[in-house]
Structure formats: C-alpha cells, structure tokens
XYZ file of C-alpha atoms in Angstrom:
332
model
C -21.192 -4.192 -36.399
C -21.972 -0.609 -37.325
C -23.471 0.134 -33.917
C -20.530 -1.439 -32.064
C -17.977 0.361 -34.222
C -19.773 3.671 -33.672
C -19.960 3.066 -29.926
C -16.241 2.239 -29.663
C -15.309 5.355 -31.623
C -17.663 7.442 -29.487
C -15.918 6.184 -26.323
C -12.499 7.313 -27.564
C -13.931 10.598 -28.890
C -15.428 11.269 -25.468
C -12.040 10.583 -23.873
C -10.450 13.109 -26.247
C -12.973 15.782 -25.353
C -12.772 15.203 -21.602
C -8.991 15.598 -21.588
C -9.137 18.691 -23.797
C -11.571 20.297 -21.352
C -9.840 19.140 -18.161
C -6.153 19.698 -18.972
C -4.381 22.645 -17.374
C -1.839 23.246 -20.139
C -2.975 25.285 -23.156
C -1.161 23.008 -25.597
C -3.698 20.283 -24.775
C -6.750 22.412 -24.033
C -6.321 24.800 -26.979
C -4.402 22.849 -29.652
C -5.702 19.307 -28.911
C -2.145 17.950 -28.629
C -3.326 14.591 -27.321
C -4.836 11.283 -28.404
C -6.814 8.350 -27.000
C -7.366 4.822 -28.152
C -8.507 1.313 -27.261
C -6.119 -1.531 -28.136
C -6.112 -5.312 -28.237
C -4.721 -6.749 -25.005
C -2.571 -9.354 -26.782
C -1.552 -7.871 -30.131
C -1.718 -4.183 -29.215
C -3.591 -3.463 -32.450
C -5.763 -0.355 -32.533
C -9.441 -1.135 -32.007
C -10.668 2.466 -32.017
C -9.039 5.879 -31.835
C -10.442 9.290 -30.947
C -10.870 11.771 -33.796
C -10.167 15.025 -31.937
C -6.453 14.519 -31.236
C -3.433 15.025 -33.477
C -3.104 12.899 -36.643
C 0.580 12.445 -35.732
C -0.522 9.891 -33.127
C -2.676 7.930 -35.598
C -0.535 4.802 -35.463
C 2.430 5.679 -33.260
C 0.327 4.851 -30.214
C -0.254 1.322 -31.529
C 3.488 0.671 -31.705
C 3.954 2.270 -28.292
C 1.317 -0.021 -26.782
C 2.888 -3.064 -28.446
C 6.298 -2.174 -27.005
C 4.831 -1.607 -23.542
C 3.131 -5.015 -23.796
C 6.546 -6.607 -24.427
C 8.031 -4.887 -21.370
C 5.040 -5.808 -19.200
C 5.279 -9.475 -20.205
C 8.861 -9.581 -18.969
C 7.595 -8.342 -15.591
C 4.788 -10.857 -15.247
C 2.137 -9.242 -17.437
C -0.597 -6.701 -16.808
C -2.656 -6.770 -13.630
C -5.936 -5.116 -12.835
C -5.255 -1.610 -11.526
C -1.892 -1.216 -13.275
C -1.047 2.005 -15.094
C 2.084 2.337 -17.213
C 3.829 5.538 -18.217
C 6.463 6.180 -20.914
C 7.890 9.085 -22.905
C 11.080 7.453 -24.231
C 10.910 8.648 -27.873
C 12.846 5.645 -29.172
C 9.941 3.543 -27.874
C 6.909 5.816 -27.982
C 7.866 8.035 -30.909
C 7.651 11.819 -31.332
C 9.544 13.659 -28.561
C 10.000 13.736 -24.792
C 7.063 16.096 -24.204
C 4.559 13.518 -25.456
C 3.819 11.305 -22.452
C 1.873 8.065 -22.954
C -0.213 6.260 -20.327
C -1.340 2.659 -20.859
C -4.028 1.052 -18.690
C -5.268 -2.551 -18.968
C -9.007 -3.222 -18.893
C -10.108 -6.398 -17.108
C -13.525 -8.041 -17.379
C -14.368 -10.927 -15.038
C -10.709 -11.172 -14.061
C -9.469 -11.486 -17.656
C -7.752 -8.806 -19.787
C -10.167 -7.429 -22.386
C -8.149 -4.587 -23.889
C -5.850 -1.657 -23.209
C -6.745 1.999 -23.028
C -3.944 4.423 -23.853
C -3.606 8.156 -24.155
C -0.951 10.683 -25.108
C -0.673 14.216 -23.785
C 1.899 16.879 -24.571
C 3.386 18.134 -21.309
C 4.634 21.699 -21.599
C 8.072 21.072 -20.136
C 10.160 17.978 -19.449
C 13.285 19.718 -18.197
C 16.368 19.821 -20.389
C 18.483 22.746 -21.496
C 15.633 25.026 -22.603
C 12.018 25.588 -21.501
C 9.487 23.675 -23.576
C 11.877 21.009 -24.833
C 12.638 22.462 -28.277
C 16.419 22.959 -28.226
C 17.491 23.595 -31.846
C 21.177 23.275 -30.947
C 20.791 19.969 -29.067
C 23.178 17.193 -30.052
C 21.904 14.512 -27.643
C 18.595 13.502 -26.099
C 19.612 14.469 -22.545
C 19.742 18.123 -23.555
C 16.055 17.910 -24.452
C 14.651 16.683 -21.160
C 13.871 13.782 -18.846
C 13.490 10.270 -20.290
C 10.788 8.071 -18.730
C 11.234 4.397 -19.691
C 8.152 2.132 -19.597
C 7.336 1.692 -15.905
C 4.384 1.323 -13.588
C 2.915 4.547 -12.290
C 0.235 2.459 -10.548
C 0.808 -1.105 -9.391
C -2.535 -2.895 -8.929
C -4.150 0.392 -7.951
C -1.311 1.672 -5.730
C 0.022 4.989 -7.041
C 3.808 5.322 -7.066
C 4.423 8.750 -5.534
C 8.167 8.314 -5.970
C 7.890 8.208 -9.768
C 5.843 11.407 -9.819
C 8.253 13.139 -7.425
C 11.209 12.196 -9.607
C 9.500 13.635 -12.686
C 8.272 16.861 -11.080
C 11.723 17.504 -9.591
C 13.127 17.713 -13.127
C 10.590 19.989 -14.837
C 9.889 23.727 -14.757
C 6.089 23.502 -14.414
C 5.487 20.776 -11.810
C 1.988 21.888 -10.747
C 0.778 22.099 -14.321
C 2.260 18.675 -14.998
C 0.436 17.206 -12.007
C -2.825 18.712 -13.254
C -2.410 17.286 -16.745
C -1.463 13.885 -15.329
C -4.568 13.856 -13.114
C -6.727 14.745 -16.129
C -5.141 11.997 -18.243
C -5.675 9.419 -15.500
C -9.283 10.461 -14.876
C -10.124 10.078 -18.561
C -9.654 6.304 -18.216
C -12.687 6.309 -15.926
C -14.703 7.865 -18.743
C -13.497 5.196 -21.171
C -14.153 2.362 -18.730
C -17.690 3.600 -18.113
C -18.496 3.574 -21.815
C -16.915 0.165 -22.338
C -18.744 -1.296 -19.344
C -22.056 -0.125 -20.817
C -21.183 -1.712 -24.157
C -20.210 -5.004 -22.534
C -23.405 -5.008 -20.484
C -25.407 -4.507 -23.661
C -23.770 -7.154 -25.876
C -21.641 -9.378 -23.648
C -17.908 -9.993 -23.879
C -18.038 -12.802 -26.449
C -20.235 -10.944 -28.934
C -18.253 -7.739 -28.500
C -14.955 -9.516 -29.132
C -16.384 -11.169 -32.239
C -17.523 -7.773 -33.501
C -14.095 -6.228 -32.882
C -12.371 -9.049 -34.762
C -14.722 -8.624 -37.717
C -14.357 -4.817 -37.722
C -10.566 -5.091 -37.957
C -10.742 -7.814 -40.610
C -13.151 -5.780 -42.732
C -10.902 -2.713 -42.513
C -8.000 -4.840 -43.718
C -10.021 -6.203 -46.642
C -11.203 -2.722 -47.579
C -7.667 -1.288 -47.512
C -6.322 -4.210 -49.540
C -9.044 -3.767 -52.138
C -7.991 -0.151 -52.688
C -4.284 -0.976 -52.827
C -4.978 -3.719 -55.366
C -6.258 -1.048 -57.777
C -2.785 0.563 -57.907
C -0.519 -0.935 -60.611
C 2.208 -3.200 -59.250
C 5.745 -1.883 -59.366
C 8.217 0.380 -57.541
C 7.762 4.119 -57.123
C 10.781 6.055 -55.846
C 11.097 9.600 -54.523
C 13.865 11.508 -52.780
C 14.195 14.924 -51.181
C 16.411 16.801 -48.731
C 16.105 18.786 -45.532
C 18.237 21.933 -45.728
C 20.134 21.118 -42.518
C 19.692 19.878 -38.955
C 20.191 23.215 -37.189
C 23.700 22.289 -36.048
C 25.522 21.240 -39.218
C 24.821 23.175 -42.406
C 24.519 20.252 -44.796
C 21.500 18.721 -46.546
C 19.893 15.557 -45.171
C 18.667 13.080 -47.766
C 15.369 11.199 -47.446
C 14.584 8.387 -49.881
C 11.417 6.310 -50.077
C 10.558 3.517 -52.509
C 6.973 2.279 -52.558
C 6.875 -1.340 -53.642
C 3.366 -2.253 -54.715
C 2.600 -5.940 -54.948
C -0.926 -7.243 -55.368
C -2.813 -5.859 -52.332
C 0.066 -4.728 -50.114
C 2.596 -1.894 -49.897
C 6.194 -1.997 -48.675
C 7.613 1.426 -47.841
C 11.399 1.163 -48.101
C 13.552 4.050 -46.865
C 16.911 2.603 -47.918
C 19.271 5.416 -48.901
C 18.051 7.847 -46.231
C 20.641 9.826 -44.251
C 22.078 7.792 -41.370
C 22.046 10.410 -38.624
C 21.568 14.111 -37.992
C 23.824 15.693 -35.388
C 21.097 18.192 -34.529
C 17.507 17.407 -33.524
C 16.209 16.443 -36.986
C 15.854 12.752 -36.158
C 12.609 10.856 -35.570
C 11.842 7.383 -34.262
C 10.605 4.593 -36.496
C 7.130 4.668 -34.960
C 6.728 8.326 -35.907
C 7.886 7.595 -39.451
C 5.424 4.742 -39.825
C 2.602 6.742 -38.286
C 3.035 9.699 -40.634
C 3.168 7.366 -43.638
C -0.125 5.846 -42.529
C -1.606 9.329 -42.095
C -0.726 10.008 -45.740
C -2.265 6.718 -46.897
C -5.366 7.388 -44.809
C -5.807 10.704 -46.649
C -5.812 8.786 -49.938
C -8.406 6.298 -48.645
C -10.386 8.370 -46.108
C -13.332 5.986 -45.805
C -11.248 3.142 -44.314
C -11.805 3.131 -40.515
C -8.788 3.931 -38.339
C -7.835 0.652 -36.682
C -5.125 -1.981 -36.714
C -6.764 -3.859 -39.568
C -6.269 -0.898 -41.900
C -2.544 -0.887 -41.048
C -1.913 -4.581 -41.808
C -1.381 -4.282 -45.595
C 1.399 -1.694 -45.194
C 4.909 -2.859 -44.333
C 8.068 -0.866 -43.669
C 11.805 -1.149 -44.089
C 13.550 1.675 -42.234
C 17.350 1.339 -42.019
C 18.968 1.554 -38.595
C 20.500 3.935 -37.962
C 18.813 6.635 -40.025
C 17.198 9.994 -39.360
C 13.853 8.171 -39.698
C 14.729 5.514 -37.119
C 16.412 7.426 -34.312
C 18.688 5.494 -31.991
C 19.870 6.566 -28.542
C 21.278 9.142 -27.830
C 20.451 11.288 -30.895
C 18.168 14.303 -30.288
C 14.594 14.168 -31.584
C 13.104 17.548 -30.645
C 12.430 18.493 -34.252
C 10.095 15.561 -34.725
C 7.197 17.657 -36.024
C 9.478 19.427 -38.514
C 10.662 16.124 -39.956
C-alpha cells in the first residue's frame, strides 16, 4: 500500500513539475498556479494529487471532476481519447482564468480513472486584461465562459473550440502554448500509470486504491472524534465588495458529532454586487485546506474528505450563482 500510494503521488507530482517547466505563461511557470490529480472514474473522488500546485485546488478539482462526470453521462459517457475542458466558475470553482482539463484513462477498453489538471491562463477576455475587474457586476465583464465540453472527441481535436476561445482573449499564442503543455502532461501521467499497472495489475491496483482511500477516511475520523461534540460558531465581515461600500457578513458554525464535521454557513451574506463572490466548490476546498493544516499527516485524497459535510445557502457569497462576478475569489 505504501509503495502504491507513493507511486501514485509521484505520478501527479511529476505532472505538476512538467507543466511548470513547459508552460509559456509566468503565472504557471513562476508561481505554480496549477494542479494535477488522478480521480476515480465513477465517483470522481481524488485518488492522488500533486503537491507542487496551489492549495486552493486541493478539493475543488474533485468537485469539478464529479460535475464533468455528470455532464459526460448525459452525453453517453467517457470514451477513450476524449478530453473535456471547462472554466465555468459556478461548476469548476475559483475564476474564469483557471481552466480545467479532464481526460479519461482506459485500460483494456474499460475506464480506470480520470486525470485532470488546472492551469491559470493569463487572460480570458473581458473588460480588463488579466480578468481581475474590481468594478465588475456580472460574470461576462470578467471574461469568456467555457461550459463543460469536449476539446477532443475520441482523439479528434476540435479546432473550432480552440478558435472560439483564442478569438476572445488578448494573448492567444500564449494560451495555445499553455494548452499544449497541459495536454502533453497527460502523456506523462499515463506513462507512469501504465508502468504501475504493468507492475501490479489492474485488480491489485484498484484494491490498493480502495484501501488507501478507506484508511485516509478512518484516520481523519479518528482525529475528529478527539474533538468534543458540540457547535462552534464564528462570524466576520469583509469591508466591502469594491462596488458597494457596505460590510459583507460571513458566518460559519462547525457542528461536531462523533467522528464527522458539518460546516454550516447559514447567516452568510446572500450576494455581493461586486466580485467578492465565490462558488461552493471553492468554499469547500478552502475549508478542507484549513482542516488539512490541522491534521497534516492525513493523505490528500477523497477518503480524507468524506467525514466533512457542508451546508452552504444558495444564494450566498460563498455559493455564487450565475451571473454574479467571481474575480475576487482569492481575496475571499
């Protein structure tokens, strides 16, 4: 189990490093604004995640993958050679500049898992270069929305999708370079996974992955069980949203029960007119980052996330709904 876990994490680490070295944009190559992971083909749970990318993507990519799985199922499911792309922040979290690619991995004609990566593209169009428009009052002022769609259909690249995107951005050549780097990284991941499958076989590897996730869940639950049961409430305010000069209230109540946590954000401000809104996946991801700091020895995978539940009112500034702006996602 230890060897398999280490190998899976090494694969995603290697994907991180390859993209950081191959990307054209400095925000990826110099600030590591990216992430890579391997996910369960059915549940979308995180199997392994690279350690060189941004913590912000710790869990948001899992929810993105799960939502792409739902869309793909409506269109007949994943096929070998498919590649999906999305940056819709209400689905993928964060903001329009963070573009997510999802690629299924097939072994002997059957889906084994899903590789996914996120890369910050320097510009996605919109009213200002770079996507950070502090006076924005709707998402369309921040850039181009890409819903979940196939960039490759069974290995056939959709040039029309790329042309549509590059026609709406200020740095099309840089975007094409970053996209090529992100796509090529899947080859690196597939090579490492193929070697692991050759060494252990699909059945043994799947059994190991199941046990790794289950052990992470048990470990996280054991730590949570040490915290006294009860409710712990905290509230704070953002000064304003950049458009309206009024405070924005954030409320969280941690409900501890036995070996699980419910994070309830009831009472949080419904909506910010300016770009101080974030999607629910970003909210959940940042909460899990905080919990991971408390229990740093629990491996980062979907099993570690299972004991933590969420109640995030809709609408709220922590569960952005179309068409509110979300450019200030990292500030929130």
